[in-house]
Coordinates of C-alpha atoms and ligand atoms in Angstrom, one line a residue:
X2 CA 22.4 8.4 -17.5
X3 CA 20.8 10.2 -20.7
X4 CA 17.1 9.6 -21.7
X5 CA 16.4 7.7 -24.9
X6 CA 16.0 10.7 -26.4
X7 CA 19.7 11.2 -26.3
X8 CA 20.9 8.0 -28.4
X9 CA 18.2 8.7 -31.5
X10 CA 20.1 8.9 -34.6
X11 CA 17.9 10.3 -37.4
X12 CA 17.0 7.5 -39.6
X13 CA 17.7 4.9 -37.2
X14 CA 14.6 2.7 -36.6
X15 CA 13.9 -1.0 -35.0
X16 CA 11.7 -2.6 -36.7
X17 CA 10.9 -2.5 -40.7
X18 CA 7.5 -1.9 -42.1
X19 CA 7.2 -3.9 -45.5
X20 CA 7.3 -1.7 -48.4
X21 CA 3.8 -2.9 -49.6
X22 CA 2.5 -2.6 -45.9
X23 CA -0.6 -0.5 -46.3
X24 CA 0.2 3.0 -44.8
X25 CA -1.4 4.9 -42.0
X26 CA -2.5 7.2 -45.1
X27 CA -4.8 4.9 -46.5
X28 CA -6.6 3.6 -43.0
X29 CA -7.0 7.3 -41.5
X30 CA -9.4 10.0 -42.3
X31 CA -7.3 12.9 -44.2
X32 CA -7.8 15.3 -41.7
X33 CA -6.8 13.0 -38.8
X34 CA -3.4 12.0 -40.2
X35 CA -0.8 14.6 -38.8
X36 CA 1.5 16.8 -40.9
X37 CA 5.0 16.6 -38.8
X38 CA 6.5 13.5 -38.2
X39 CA 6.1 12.8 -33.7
X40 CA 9.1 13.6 -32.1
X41 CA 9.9 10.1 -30.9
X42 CA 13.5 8.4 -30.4
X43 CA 14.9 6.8 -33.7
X44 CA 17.0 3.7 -31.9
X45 CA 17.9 0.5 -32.9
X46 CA 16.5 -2.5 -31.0
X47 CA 19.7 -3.1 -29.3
X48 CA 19.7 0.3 -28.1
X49 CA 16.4 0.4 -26.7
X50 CA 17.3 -3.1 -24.5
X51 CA 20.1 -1.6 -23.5
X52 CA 18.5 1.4 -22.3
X53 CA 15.9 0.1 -20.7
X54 CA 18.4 -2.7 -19.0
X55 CA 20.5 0.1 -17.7
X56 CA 17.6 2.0 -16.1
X57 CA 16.4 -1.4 -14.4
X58 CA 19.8 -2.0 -13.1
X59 CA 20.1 1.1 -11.4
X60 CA 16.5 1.0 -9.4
X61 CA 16.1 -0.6 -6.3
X62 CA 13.7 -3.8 -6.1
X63 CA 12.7 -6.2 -3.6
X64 CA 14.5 -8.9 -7.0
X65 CA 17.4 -7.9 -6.3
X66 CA 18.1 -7.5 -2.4
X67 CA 16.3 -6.7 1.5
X68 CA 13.8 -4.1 0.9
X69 CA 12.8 -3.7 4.8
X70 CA 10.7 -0.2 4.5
X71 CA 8.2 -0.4 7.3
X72 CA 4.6 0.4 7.0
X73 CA 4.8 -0.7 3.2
X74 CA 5.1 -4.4 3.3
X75 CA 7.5 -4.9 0.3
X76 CA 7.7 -8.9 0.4
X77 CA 8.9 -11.1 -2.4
X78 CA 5.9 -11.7 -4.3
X79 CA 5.2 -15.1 -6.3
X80 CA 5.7 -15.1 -10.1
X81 CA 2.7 -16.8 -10.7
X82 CA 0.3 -14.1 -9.9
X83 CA 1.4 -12.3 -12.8
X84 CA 1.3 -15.7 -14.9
X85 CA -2.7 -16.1 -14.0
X86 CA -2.8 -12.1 -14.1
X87 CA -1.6 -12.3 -17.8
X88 CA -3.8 -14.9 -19.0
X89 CA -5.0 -13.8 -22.3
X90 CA -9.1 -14.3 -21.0
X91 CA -8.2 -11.5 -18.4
X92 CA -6.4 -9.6 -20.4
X93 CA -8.5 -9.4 -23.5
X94 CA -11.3 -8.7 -22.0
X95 CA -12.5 -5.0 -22.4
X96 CA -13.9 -3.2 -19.4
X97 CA -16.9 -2.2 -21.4
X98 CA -17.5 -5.8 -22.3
X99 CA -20.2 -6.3 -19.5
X100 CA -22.1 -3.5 -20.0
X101 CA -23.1 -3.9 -23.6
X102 CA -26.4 -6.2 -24.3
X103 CA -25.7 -9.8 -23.5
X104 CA -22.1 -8.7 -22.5
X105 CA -22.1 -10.2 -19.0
X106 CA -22.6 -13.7 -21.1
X107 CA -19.4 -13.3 -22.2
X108 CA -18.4 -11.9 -18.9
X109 CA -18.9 -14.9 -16.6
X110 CA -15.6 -15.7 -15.4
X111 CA -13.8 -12.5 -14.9
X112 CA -17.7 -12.1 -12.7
X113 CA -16.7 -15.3 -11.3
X114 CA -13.4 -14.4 -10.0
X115 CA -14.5 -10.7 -8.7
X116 CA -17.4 -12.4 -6.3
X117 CA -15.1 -15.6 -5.4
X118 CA -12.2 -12.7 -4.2
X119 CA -14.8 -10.2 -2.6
X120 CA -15.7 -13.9 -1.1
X121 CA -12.4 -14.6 0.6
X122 CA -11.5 -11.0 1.6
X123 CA -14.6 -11.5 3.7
X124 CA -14.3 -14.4 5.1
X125 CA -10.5 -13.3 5.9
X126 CA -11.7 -10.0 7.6
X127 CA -15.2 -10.8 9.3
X128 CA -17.1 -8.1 6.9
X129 CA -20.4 -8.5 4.8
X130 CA -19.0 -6.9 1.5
X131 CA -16.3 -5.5 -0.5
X132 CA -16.1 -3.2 -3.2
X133 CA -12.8 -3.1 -5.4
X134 CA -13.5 0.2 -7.2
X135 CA -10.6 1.9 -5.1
X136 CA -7.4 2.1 -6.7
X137 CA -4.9 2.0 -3.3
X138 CA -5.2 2.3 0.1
X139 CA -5.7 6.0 0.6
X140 CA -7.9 6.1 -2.1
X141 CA -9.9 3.4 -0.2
X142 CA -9.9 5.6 3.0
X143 CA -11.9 8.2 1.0
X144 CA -14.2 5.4 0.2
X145 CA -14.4 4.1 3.4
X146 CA -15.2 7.9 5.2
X147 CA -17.7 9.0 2.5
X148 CA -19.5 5.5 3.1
X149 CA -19.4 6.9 7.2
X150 CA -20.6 10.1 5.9
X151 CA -23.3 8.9 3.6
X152 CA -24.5 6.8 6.8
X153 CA -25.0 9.5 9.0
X154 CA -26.7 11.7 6.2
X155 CA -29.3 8.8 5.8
X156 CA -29.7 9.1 9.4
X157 CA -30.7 12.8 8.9
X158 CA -27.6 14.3 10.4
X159 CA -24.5 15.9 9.6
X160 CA -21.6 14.8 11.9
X161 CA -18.1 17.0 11.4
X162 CA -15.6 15.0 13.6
X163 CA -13.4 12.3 12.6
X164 CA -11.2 11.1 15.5
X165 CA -7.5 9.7 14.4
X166 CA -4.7 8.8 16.8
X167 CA -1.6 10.9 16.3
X168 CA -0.1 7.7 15.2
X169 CA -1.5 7.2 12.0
X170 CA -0.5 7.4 8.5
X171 CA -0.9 10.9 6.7
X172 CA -3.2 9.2 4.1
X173 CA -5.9 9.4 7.4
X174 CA -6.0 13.1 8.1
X175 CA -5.8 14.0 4.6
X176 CA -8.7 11.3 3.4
X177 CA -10.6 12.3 6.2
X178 CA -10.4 16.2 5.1
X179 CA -11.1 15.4 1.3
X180 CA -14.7 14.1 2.7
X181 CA -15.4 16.7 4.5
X182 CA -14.3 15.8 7.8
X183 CA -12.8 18.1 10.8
X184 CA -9.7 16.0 12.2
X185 CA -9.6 15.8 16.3
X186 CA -6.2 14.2 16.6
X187 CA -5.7 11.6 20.0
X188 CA -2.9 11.6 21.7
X189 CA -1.4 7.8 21.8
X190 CA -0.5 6.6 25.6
X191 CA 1.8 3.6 26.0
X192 CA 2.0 3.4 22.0
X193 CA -1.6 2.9 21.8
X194 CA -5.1 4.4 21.6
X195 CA -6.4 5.9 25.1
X196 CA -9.5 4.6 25.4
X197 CA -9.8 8.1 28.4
X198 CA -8.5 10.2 25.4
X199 CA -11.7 8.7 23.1
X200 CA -14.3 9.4 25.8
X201 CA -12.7 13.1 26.2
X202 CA -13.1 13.4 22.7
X203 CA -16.7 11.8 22.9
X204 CA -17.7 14.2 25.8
X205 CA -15.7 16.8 24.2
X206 CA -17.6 16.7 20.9
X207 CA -21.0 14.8 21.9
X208 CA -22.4 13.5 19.2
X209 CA -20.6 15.5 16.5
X210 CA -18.3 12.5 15.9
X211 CA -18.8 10.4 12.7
X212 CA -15.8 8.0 14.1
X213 CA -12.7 6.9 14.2
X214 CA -10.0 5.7 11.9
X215 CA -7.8 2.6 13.5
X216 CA -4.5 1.3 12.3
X217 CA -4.0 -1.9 14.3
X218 CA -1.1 -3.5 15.2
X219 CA -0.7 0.3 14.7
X220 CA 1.9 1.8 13.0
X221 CA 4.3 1.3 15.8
X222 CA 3.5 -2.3 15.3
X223 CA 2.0 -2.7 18.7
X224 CA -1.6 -4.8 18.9
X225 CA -3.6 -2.1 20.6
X226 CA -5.2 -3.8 23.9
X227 CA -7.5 -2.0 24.5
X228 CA -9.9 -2.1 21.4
X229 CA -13.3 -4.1 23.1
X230 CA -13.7 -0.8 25.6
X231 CA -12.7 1.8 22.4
X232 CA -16.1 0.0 19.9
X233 CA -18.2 -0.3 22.8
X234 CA -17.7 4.0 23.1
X235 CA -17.7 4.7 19.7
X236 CA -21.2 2.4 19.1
X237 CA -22.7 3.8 22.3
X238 CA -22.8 7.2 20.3
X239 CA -23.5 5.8 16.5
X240 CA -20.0 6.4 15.4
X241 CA -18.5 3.8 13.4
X242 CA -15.2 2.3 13.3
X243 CA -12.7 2.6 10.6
X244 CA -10.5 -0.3 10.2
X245 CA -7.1 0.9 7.9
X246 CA -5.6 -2.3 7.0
X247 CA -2.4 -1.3 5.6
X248 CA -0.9 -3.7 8.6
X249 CA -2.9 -6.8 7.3
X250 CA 0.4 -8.8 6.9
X251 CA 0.6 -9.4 10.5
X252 CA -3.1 -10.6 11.3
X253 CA -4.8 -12.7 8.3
X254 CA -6.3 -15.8 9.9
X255 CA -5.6 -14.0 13.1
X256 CA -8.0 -11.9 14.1
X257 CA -11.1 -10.6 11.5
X258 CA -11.7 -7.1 12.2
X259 CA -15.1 -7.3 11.2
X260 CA -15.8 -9.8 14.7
X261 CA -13.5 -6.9 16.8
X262 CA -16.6 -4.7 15.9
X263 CA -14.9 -2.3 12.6
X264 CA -17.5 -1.4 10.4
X265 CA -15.4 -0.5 7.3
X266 CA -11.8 -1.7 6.6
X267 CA -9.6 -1.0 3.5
X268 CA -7.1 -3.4 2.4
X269 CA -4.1 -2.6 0.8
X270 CA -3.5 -5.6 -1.8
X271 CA -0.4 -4.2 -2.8
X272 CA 1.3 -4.6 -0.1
X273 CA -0.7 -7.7 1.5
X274 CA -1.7 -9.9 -1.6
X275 CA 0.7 -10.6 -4.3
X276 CA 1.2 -7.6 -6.1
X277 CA 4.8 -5.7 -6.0
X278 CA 4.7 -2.2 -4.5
X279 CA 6.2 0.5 -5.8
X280 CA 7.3 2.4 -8.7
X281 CA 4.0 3.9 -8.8
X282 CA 1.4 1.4 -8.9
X283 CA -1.4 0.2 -10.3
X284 CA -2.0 -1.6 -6.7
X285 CA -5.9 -1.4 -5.4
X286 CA -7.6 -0.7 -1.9
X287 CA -10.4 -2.5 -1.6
X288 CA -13.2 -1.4 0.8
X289 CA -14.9 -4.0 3.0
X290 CA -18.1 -3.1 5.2
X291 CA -20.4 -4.4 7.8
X292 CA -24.0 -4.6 6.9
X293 CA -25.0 -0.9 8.0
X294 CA -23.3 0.7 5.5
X295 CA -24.0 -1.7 2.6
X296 CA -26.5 0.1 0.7
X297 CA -24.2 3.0 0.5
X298 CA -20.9 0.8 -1.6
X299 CA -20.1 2.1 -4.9
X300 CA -22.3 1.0 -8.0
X301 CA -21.8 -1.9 -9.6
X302 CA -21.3 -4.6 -7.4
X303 CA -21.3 -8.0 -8.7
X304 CA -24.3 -10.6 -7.5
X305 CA -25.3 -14.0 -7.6
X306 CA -28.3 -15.0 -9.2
X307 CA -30.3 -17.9 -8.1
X308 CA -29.5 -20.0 -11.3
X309 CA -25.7 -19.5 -9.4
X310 CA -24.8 -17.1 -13.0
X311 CA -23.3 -13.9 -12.2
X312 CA -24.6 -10.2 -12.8
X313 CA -23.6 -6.6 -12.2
X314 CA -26.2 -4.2 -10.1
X315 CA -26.3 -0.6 -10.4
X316 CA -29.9 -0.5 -8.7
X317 CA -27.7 1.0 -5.6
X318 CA -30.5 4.3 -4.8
X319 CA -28.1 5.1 -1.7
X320 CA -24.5 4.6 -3.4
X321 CA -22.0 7.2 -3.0
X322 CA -21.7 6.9 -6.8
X323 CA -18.4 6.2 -8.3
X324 CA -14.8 6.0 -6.6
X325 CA -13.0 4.9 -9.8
X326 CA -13.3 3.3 -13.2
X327 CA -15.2 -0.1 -13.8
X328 CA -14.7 -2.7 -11.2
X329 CA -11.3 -1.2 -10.0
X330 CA -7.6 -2.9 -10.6
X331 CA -9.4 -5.9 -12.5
X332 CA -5.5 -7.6 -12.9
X333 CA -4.9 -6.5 -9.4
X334 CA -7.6 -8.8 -7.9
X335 CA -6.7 -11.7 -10.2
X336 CA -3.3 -11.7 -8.6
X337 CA -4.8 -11.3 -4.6
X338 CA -7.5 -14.1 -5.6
X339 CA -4.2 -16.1 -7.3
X340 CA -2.5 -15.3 -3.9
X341 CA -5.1 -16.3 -1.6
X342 CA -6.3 -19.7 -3.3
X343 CA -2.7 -20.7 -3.7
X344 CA -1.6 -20.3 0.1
X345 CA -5.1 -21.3 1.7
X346 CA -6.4 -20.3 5.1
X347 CA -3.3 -22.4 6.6
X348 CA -0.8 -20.7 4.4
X349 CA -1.8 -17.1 4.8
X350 CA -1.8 -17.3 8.6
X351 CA 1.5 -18.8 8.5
X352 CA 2.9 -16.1 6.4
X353 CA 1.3 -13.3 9.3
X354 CA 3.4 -15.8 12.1
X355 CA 6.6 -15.7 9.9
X356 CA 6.1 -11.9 9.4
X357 CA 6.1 -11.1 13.0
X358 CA 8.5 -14.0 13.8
X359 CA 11.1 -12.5 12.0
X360 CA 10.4 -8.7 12.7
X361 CA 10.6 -9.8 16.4
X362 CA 14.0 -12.0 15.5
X363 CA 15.0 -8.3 14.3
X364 CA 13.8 -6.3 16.9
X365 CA 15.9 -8.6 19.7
X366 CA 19.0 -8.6 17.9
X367 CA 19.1 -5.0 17.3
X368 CA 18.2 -4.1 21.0
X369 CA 22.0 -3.1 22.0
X370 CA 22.8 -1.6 18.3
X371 CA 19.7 0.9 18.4
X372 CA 17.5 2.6 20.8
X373 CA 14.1 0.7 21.2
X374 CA 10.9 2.0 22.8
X375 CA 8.3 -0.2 23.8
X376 CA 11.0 -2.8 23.8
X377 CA 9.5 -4.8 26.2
X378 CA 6.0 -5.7 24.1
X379 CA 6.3 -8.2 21.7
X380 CA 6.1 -6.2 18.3
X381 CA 3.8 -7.1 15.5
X382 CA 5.5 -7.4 12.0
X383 CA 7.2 -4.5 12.2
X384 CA 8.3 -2.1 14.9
X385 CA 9.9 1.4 15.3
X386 CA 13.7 1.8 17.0
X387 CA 15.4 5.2 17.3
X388 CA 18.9 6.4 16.0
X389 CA 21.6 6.2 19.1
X390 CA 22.4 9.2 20.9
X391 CA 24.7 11.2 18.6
X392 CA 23.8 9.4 15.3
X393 CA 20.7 10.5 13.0
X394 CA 18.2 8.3 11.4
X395 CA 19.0 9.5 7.9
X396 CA 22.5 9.1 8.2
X397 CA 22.2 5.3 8.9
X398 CA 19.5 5.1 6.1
X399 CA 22.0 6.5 3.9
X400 CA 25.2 4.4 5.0
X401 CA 22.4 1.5 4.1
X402 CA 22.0 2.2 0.8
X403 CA 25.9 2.4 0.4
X404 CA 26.0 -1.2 1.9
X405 CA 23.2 -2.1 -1.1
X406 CA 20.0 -2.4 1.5
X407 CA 17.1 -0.6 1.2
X408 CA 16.9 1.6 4.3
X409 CA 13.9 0.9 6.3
X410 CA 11.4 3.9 6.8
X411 CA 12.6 6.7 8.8
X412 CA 10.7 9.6 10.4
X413 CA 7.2 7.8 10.6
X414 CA 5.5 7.5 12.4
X415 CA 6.0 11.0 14.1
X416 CA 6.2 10.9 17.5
X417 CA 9.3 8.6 17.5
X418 CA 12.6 10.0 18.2
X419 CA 14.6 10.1 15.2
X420 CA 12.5 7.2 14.1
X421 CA 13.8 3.7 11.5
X422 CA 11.1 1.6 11.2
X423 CA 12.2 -1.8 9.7
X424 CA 9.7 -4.2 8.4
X425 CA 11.1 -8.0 6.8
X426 CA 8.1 -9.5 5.6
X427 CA 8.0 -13.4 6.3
X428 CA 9.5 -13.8 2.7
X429 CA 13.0 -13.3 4.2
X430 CA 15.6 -15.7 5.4
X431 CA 17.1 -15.7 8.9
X432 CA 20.7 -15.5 6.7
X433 CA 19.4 -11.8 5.2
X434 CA 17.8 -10.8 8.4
X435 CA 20.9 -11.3 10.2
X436 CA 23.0 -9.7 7.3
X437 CA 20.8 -6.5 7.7
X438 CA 21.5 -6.7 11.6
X439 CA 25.3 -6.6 11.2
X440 CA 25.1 -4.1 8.3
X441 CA 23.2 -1.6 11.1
X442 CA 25.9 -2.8 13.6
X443 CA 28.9 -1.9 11.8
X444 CA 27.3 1.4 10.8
X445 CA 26.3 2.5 14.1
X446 CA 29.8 1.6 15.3
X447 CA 31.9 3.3 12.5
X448 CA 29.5 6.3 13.5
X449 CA 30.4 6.5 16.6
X450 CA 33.8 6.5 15.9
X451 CA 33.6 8.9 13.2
X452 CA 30.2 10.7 12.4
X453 CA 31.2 13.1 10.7
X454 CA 32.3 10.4 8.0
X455 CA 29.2 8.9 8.0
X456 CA 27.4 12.4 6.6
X457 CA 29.0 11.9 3.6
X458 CA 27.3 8.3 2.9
X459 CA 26.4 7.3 0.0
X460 CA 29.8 7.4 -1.9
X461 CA 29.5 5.5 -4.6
X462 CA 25.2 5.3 -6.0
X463 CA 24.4 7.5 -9.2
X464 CA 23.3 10.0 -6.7
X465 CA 24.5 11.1 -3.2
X466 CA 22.7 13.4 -1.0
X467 CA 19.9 15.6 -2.9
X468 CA 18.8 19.2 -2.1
X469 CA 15.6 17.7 -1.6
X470 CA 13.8 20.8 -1.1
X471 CA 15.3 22.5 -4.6
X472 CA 14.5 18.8 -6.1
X473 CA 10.8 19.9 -5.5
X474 CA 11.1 23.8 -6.0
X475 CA 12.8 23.4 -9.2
X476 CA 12.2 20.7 -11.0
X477 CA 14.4 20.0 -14.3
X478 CA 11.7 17.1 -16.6
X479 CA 12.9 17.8 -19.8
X480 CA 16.1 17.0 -21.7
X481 CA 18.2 19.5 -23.5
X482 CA 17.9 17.8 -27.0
X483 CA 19.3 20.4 -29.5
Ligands
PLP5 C1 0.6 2.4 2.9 C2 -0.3 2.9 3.9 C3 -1.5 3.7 3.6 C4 -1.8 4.2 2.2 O1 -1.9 3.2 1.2 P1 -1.6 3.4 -0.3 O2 -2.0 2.1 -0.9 O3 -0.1 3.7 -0.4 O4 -2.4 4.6 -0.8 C5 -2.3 4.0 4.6 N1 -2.1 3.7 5.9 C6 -1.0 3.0 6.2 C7 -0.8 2.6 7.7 C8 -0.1 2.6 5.3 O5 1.0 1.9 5.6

């Protein structure tokens, strides 16, 4: 497929500018107006549809077919959000708006909808406050470990350790190190946090340790069991909890993780509340707390005043400043609030007892296809499953794409054999769930017979098999045009 570069024909053009159209000439300054025409395609309308209908057609997206990548929650999400997203009183209004005098006048609504979501997310998760300044979720785990930090520097001491299982998502160590943090990594027992390995650590380190990062059901999609004994350590010592919610989908209206005792969460809305994930963003990760580590949130929040009219304060003296622009990924939060008010309490916990409904519906009909550890828990809304003896993870992932399903995720988390990870979301039908089981089936049959057959899946997709490592070394971003 060429770029759009590659179709311009000099002199070609889309649109018309009427001949007695003023010209950029007379609107810009002399000196600002440039003295070589930009080198921008020259297409015909038709042409640039085309083009851009091509490219669409040839990416993957949860539209068009199963997208069952674990850890990343890709579920259908509703059209409407991006109707009430879109609306032109959201999307007129300039970030800047509130901050000029009289501006939050103006501002009401869009102040309105920011404290009614920050509302909601709290009431979902049991915490005292959000910020939405965070653009994602690993951005929010920065967020969440300077506001640790920031805690324990008001208290007058500098703690180095951050303690995170050996299951967690990479996003964890590396957050943890861009604060400042030294990572003491816990070995999981049973698939699950050993409350003996967090008192080693705890003795091991005395009170060095800022806390502890959870991921829970973790990312093996196993509840951990034995969290009540795991907060009482960590508190005993003043070191807080970290809550990564990337797994919301399987607990909203289930358990809040604010009553479990976490004292700072992120949430990934991107993958839990109505906005599609993927291709890059923008998604958002807010931040909620528990009321030690309030005064530390990013400046503005948005408050209440007594008259009930809204108002931003930046009178935060123990803020850890800025994490990002404004009041985060404004649209973003429309769509989560959208989400939330149009399911309800009822309707978001039935979408967490669909999710693990039909990754456990899943997990039991692929018990004699693939290898499954903790097969005898219930799994959460995902689980993990290893390749067969003989067959590899990426092979089957590959032969997926072939069949036109997205392959789940494989190789995460890392202490799985050969690791798939399948997630279906509770927007899925028991008809594509069991379509994805025999698609699995007949590949890891065919395999057996013939493996060496299946290392040369895909066969027919724009692109095979890619030197993944040269892909990186030696990347080609431009276009020959001359
Ligand atoms: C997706 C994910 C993250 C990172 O979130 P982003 O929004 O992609 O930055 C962190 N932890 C877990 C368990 C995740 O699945």
């Amino acid at each position: 497929m060429k770029t759009i570069f590659a179709a311009s024909v000099p002199g070609r053009t889309a649109c018309r500018v009427a001949s007695d159209a003023p010209g950029a000439a007379a609107m810009l300054p002399a000196g600002l107006l440039r003295r070589t025409p930009p080198r921008l395609p020259e297409c015909s309308e038709l042409d640039v549809v085309r083009h851009f209908t091509r490219l669409s057609q040839m990416n993957y997206s949860v539209d068009a077919n199963f997208y069952p990548l674990g850890s990343c929650t890709m579920k259908y999400n509703p059209k409407f959000t991006e109707y009430v997203a879109a609306l032109p009183g959201f999307i007129r209004l300039h970030p800047l708006v509130a901050q000029l005098e009289g501006g939050t006048d103006v501002t009401q609504g869009a102040l309105h909808c920011l404290y009614e979501t920050e509302q909601l997310l709290c009431e979902l998760t049991g915490m005292r406050a959000f910020t939405f300044q965070p653009m994602a979720g690993a951005n929010g785990e920065f967020t969440g470990v300077s506001l640790i930090a920031a805690y324990h520097r008001a208290k007058g001491r500098q703690r180095q350790i951050m303690l995170i299982p050996d299951a967690a998502h990479g996003t964890n160590p590396a957050s943890a190190s861009l604060a400042g943090f030294t990572v003491c990594n816990l070995e999981s027992r049973d698939g699950m946090v050993d409350p003996d390995a967090v008192a080693n650590a705890l003795q091991q380190h005395g009170d060095n340790v800022a806390g502890l990062m959870m991921t829970c059901p973790n990312t093996l999609g196993l509840m951990e069991t034995h969290l009540p004994r795991i907060v009482e350590a960590l508190h005993a010592v003043d070191a807080l909890l970290y809550y990564d919610g990337a797994n919301m989908n399987a607990i909203m209206g289930k358990l809040r993780v604010g009553d479990a005792g976490f004292d700072v969460v992120h949430l990934n809305v991107h993958k839990t509340f109505g906005t599609p994930h993927g291709g890059g963003g923008p998604g958002a990760g807010p931040v909620g707390v528990s009321e030690r580590l309030l005064p530390f949130l990013p400046a503005p929040r948005v408050v209440r005043r007594q008259d009930g009219s809204f108002a931003l304060n930046y009178d935060l003296p123990q803020s850890v400043g800025h994490i990002g622009p404004f009041y985060g990924s404004f649209g973003v939060v429309i769509k989560a609030l959208a989400y939330m008010l149009r399911l309800g309490g009822d309707g978001l916990a039935r979408a967490s007892e669909y999710a693990v409904l039909n990754a456990n519906y899943l997990k039991k009909r692929l018990e004699d296809v693939l290898e499954i550890p903790f097969r005898q828990r219930h799994c959460a809304h995902e689980f993990v499953a290893s390749a067969p003896e003989g067959l590899r993870a990426l092979d089957i992932a590959k032969a997926l794409l072939e069949r036109g399903i997205h392959a789940p995720t494989i190789y995460f988390p890392l202490i799985v054999h050969e690791c798939l990870m399948p997630e279906p979301t509770e927007t899925e039908s028991k008809e594509t769930l069991d379509a994805f089981v025999d698609a699995v089936r007949d590949i890891v049959l065919s395999g057996r017979a013939e493996p060496e057959k299946l290392h040369e899946e895909p066969r027919h997709l724009p692109v095979r098999r890619l030197d993944e490592t040269a892909a990186a070394r030696h990347m080609v971003l431009t276009e020959d045009m001359a």
